[in-house]
Amino acid sequence: MKIRASDLPLLLSLNALLEEENVTRAASRMAISQPAMSGQLARLRDLFGDPLLVPSETGRGMVSTARGQALKEPLREALRTLQSVVEGPREFDPARDERTFTLAANDNAAAMLGIQLIGRLKAGRRLRLALRNVTPSAIAVLLERGEVDVLLASEAAIPQGFRSERILDEHFEMAQRKGHPRGLEAPTAAAYAALNHVIVSGTGGFRSPIDDVLERLGLARLVTVSVAYYGLVPAILEATDLVATLPSRFLRRFEASLDRFALPLDLRPFSLSMAWHARFDDDPAHLWLRQQLALSADATGTGAP
């Protein structure tokens, strides 16, 4: 198939049709009449030698054929690239420009950096921030589509082929409630293992790398509670005699209700990185966002709220 110059405008209509899967809505989006859009669809079918869209079995709207589905993402990306070429680079003014930034992060990363970042975004009245918890299997597609600007995760969790930059290194500490009956003495490895623990596990597991370290010391700990979210742990600790091992920066936010202790184990620290799609490397707004994240990480490292 050879595309002629006169066919190029049809690609805009095809993009609208594939995204809307409805001729009337696609026509409205392109500001043309429904018969005109139907005519363009007929020309597109001839051009590609495929129906592209067929009536839905439910009788409402249409569904893409396999060929239409295969065209959808490459076409969207090509048009986005063309749009960026036409617009060209421009400066970003956070105090005046309108922009919605979307970050993918678990609640640990969101708690450590999100609050600082929100404070930095307050200067821009037209800036908005969305924090999303995204499944690992979906993040690559969302970054490619631009539906997520930045992923905050460990290096191991960043999909191959994306830009990344490490922005903080972190260590773990043990936490317990104020007034815990064990007192305020730093625990030995044996005393640590003997305590009743709550851990964070997205799969509902009751084991973590800490248990591997204890096992090498000939010790085993009792883990009776497993939760999916970091944010639940402080409330659980405040209401029970359980203890937890969590990142230091996360625990600093609960100093009024929790006591923290250095671990009696040689536990490797972890790092947090930000990752993004290469096409945003030189985007002024995206550059600004990444700078704010790096500054937020520096601020949390100094103990600033």
PDB file of N, CA, C and O in Angstrom, residues 11 14 28-29 37 45 47 101 115 117 120 148 168 202 228 241 246-247 257 269:
ATOM      1  N   LEU A  11      -5.733  10.012   7.762  1.00  0.00           N
ATOM      2  CA  LEU A  11      -5.168   9.362   8.939  1.00  0.00           C
ATOM      3  C   LEU A  11      -5.661  10.002  10.234  1.00  0.00           C
ATOM      4  O   LEU A  11      -5.790   9.337  11.264  1.00  0.00           O
ATOM      5  N   LEU A  14      -8.946   8.434  10.730  1.00  0.00           N
ATOM      6  CA  LEU A  14      -8.784   7.047  11.158  1.00  0.00           C
ATOM      7  C   LEU A  14      -8.433   6.977  12.638  1.00  0.00           C
ATOM      8  O   LEU A  14      -8.959   6.127  13.369  1.00  0.00           O
ATOM      9  N   SER A  28     -18.027  14.218  15.179  1.00  0.00           N
ATOM     10  CA  SER A  28     -18.111  15.384  16.058  1.00  0.00           C
ATOM     11  C   SER A  28     -16.720  15.833  16.494  1.00  0.00           C
ATOM     12  O   SER A  28     -16.430  17.036  16.534  1.00  0.00           O
ATOM     13  N   ARG A  29     -15.873  14.882  16.800  1.00  0.00           N
ATOM     14  CA  ARG A  29     -14.506  15.196  17.222  1.00  0.00           C
ATOM     15  C   ARG A  29     -13.722  15.886  16.112  1.00  0.00           C
ATOM     16  O   ARG A  29     -12.922  16.792  16.386  1.00  0.00           O
ATOM     17  N   MET A  37     -17.917  11.637   7.475  1.00  0.00           N
ATOM     18  CA  MET A  37     -17.051  10.677   8.160  1.00  0.00           C
ATOM     19  C   MET A  37     -17.273   9.272   7.622  1.00  0.00           C
ATOM     20  O   MET A  37     -16.324   8.494   7.445  1.00  0.00           O
ATOM     21  N   ARG A  45     -11.204   2.118   4.131  1.00  0.00           N
ATOM     22  CA  ARG A  45     -11.339   0.668   3.918  1.00  0.00           C
ATOM     23  C   ARG A  45     -10.727   0.253   2.581  1.00  0.00           C
ATOM     24  O   ARG A  45     -10.067  -0.787   2.489  1.00  0.00           O
ATOM     25  N   LEU A  47      -8.364   1.943   1.047  1.00  0.00           N
ATOM     26  CA  LEU A  47      -6.934   2.215   1.133  1.00  0.00           C
ATOM     27  C   LEU A  47      -6.190   1.079   1.826  1.00  0.00           C
ATOM     28  O   LEU A  47      -5.111   0.667   1.387  1.00  0.00           O
ATOM     29  N   PHE A 101       0.158  16.387  35.621  1.00  0.00           N
ATOM     30  CA  PHE A 101       1.232  15.406  35.717  1.00  0.00           C
ATOM     31  C   PHE A 101       0.688  14.149  36.378  1.00  0.00           C
ATOM     32  O   PHE A 101      -0.048  14.219  37.372  1.00  0.00           O
ATOM     33  N   ILE A 115       4.258  14.124  48.977  1.00  0.00           N
ATOM     34  CA  ILE A 115       3.878  15.295  49.777  1.00  0.00           C
ATOM     35  C   ILE A 115       4.810  16.465  49.478  1.00  0.00           C
ATOM     36  O   ILE A 115       4.374  17.612  49.329  1.00  0.00           O
ATOM     37  N   LEU A 117       6.437  16.890  46.706  1.00  0.00           N
ATOM     38  CA  LEU A 117       6.151  17.337  45.339  1.00  0.00           C
ATOM     39  C   LEU A 117       4.892  18.193  45.293  1.00  0.00           C
ATOM     40  O   LEU A 117       4.843  19.212  44.590  1.00  0.00           O
ATOM     41  N   ARG A 120       5.625  21.637  46.153  1.00  0.00           N
ATOM     42  CA  ARG A 120       6.322  22.364  45.088  1.00  0.00           C
ATOM     43  C   ARG A 120       5.392  22.749  43.953  1.00  0.00           C
ATOM     44  O   ARG A 120       5.656  23.703  43.226  1.00  0.00           O
ATOM     45  N   VAL A 148       1.054   8.039  31.755  1.00  0.00           N
ATOM     46  CA  VAL A 148       1.840   8.214  32.971  1.00  0.00           C
ATOM     47  C   VAL A 148       3.111   8.958  32.585  1.00  0.00           C
ATOM     48  O   VAL A 148       3.798   8.570  31.639  1.00  0.00           O
ATOM     49  N   LEU A 168      17.131   8.592  45.016  1.00  0.00           N
ATOM     50  CA  LEU A 168      17.399   8.482  46.445  1.00  0.00           C
ATOM     51  C   LEU A 168      17.827   7.070  46.805  1.00  0.00           C
ATOM     52  O   LEU A 168      17.484   6.097  46.140  1.00  0.00           O
ATOM     53  N   GLY A 202       2.324  -7.156  48.406  1.00  0.00           N
ATOM     54  CA  GLY A 202       1.237  -7.010  47.448  1.00  0.00           C
ATOM     55  C   GLY A 202       0.565  -8.316  47.105  1.00  0.00           C
ATOM     56  O   GLY A 202      -0.543  -8.332  46.563  1.00  0.00           O
ATOM     57  N   ALA A 228      -1.351  -5.095  52.124  1.00  0.00           N
ATOM     58  CA  ALA A 228      -0.946  -4.714  50.765  1.00  0.00           C
ATOM     59  C   ALA A 228      -0.407  -3.293  50.686  1.00  0.00           C
ATOM     60  O   ALA A 228       0.247  -2.954  49.698  1.00  0.00           O
ATOM     61  N   ASP A 241       0.798  -4.416  69.651  1.00  0.00           N
ATOM     62  CA  ASP A 241       2.198  -4.552  70.054  1.00  0.00           C
ATOM     63  C   ASP A 241       3.050  -5.144  68.932  1.00  0.00           C
ATOM     64  O   ASP A 241       4.177  -5.609  69.171  1.00  0.00           O
ATOM     65  N   LEU A 246      10.370  -0.818  58.015  1.00  0.00           N
ATOM     66  CA  LEU A 246       9.951   0.010  56.891  1.00  0.00           C
ATOM     67  C   LEU A 246      11.033   1.035  56.561  1.00  0.00           C
ATOM     68  O   LEU A 246      11.930   1.285  57.379  1.00  0.00           O
ATOM     69  N   PRO A 247      10.949   1.673  55.393  1.00  0.00           N
ATOM     70  CA  PRO A 247      11.940   2.706  55.040  1.00  0.00           C
ATOM     71  C   PRO A 247      11.939   3.863  56.038  1.00  0.00           C
ATOM     72  O   PRO A 247      10.891   4.308  56.507  1.00  0.00           O
ATOM     73  N   SER A 257       3.872   9.153  66.972  1.00  0.00           N
ATOM     74  CA  SER A 257       3.208   7.966  67.495  1.00  0.00           C
ATOM     75  C   SER A 257       4.066   6.709  67.465  1.00  0.00           C
ATOM     76  O   SER A 257       3.711   5.709  68.089  1.00  0.00           O
ATOM     77  N   PRO A 269      20.513  -1.633  51.731  1.00  0.00           N
ATOM     78  CA  PRO A 269      19.576  -0.524  51.467  1.00  0.00           C
ATOM     79  C   PRO A 269      18.968  -0.665  50.073  1.00  0.00           C
ATOM     80  O   PRO A 269      19.408  -1.491  49.268  1.00  0.00           O
TER      81      PRO A 269
END
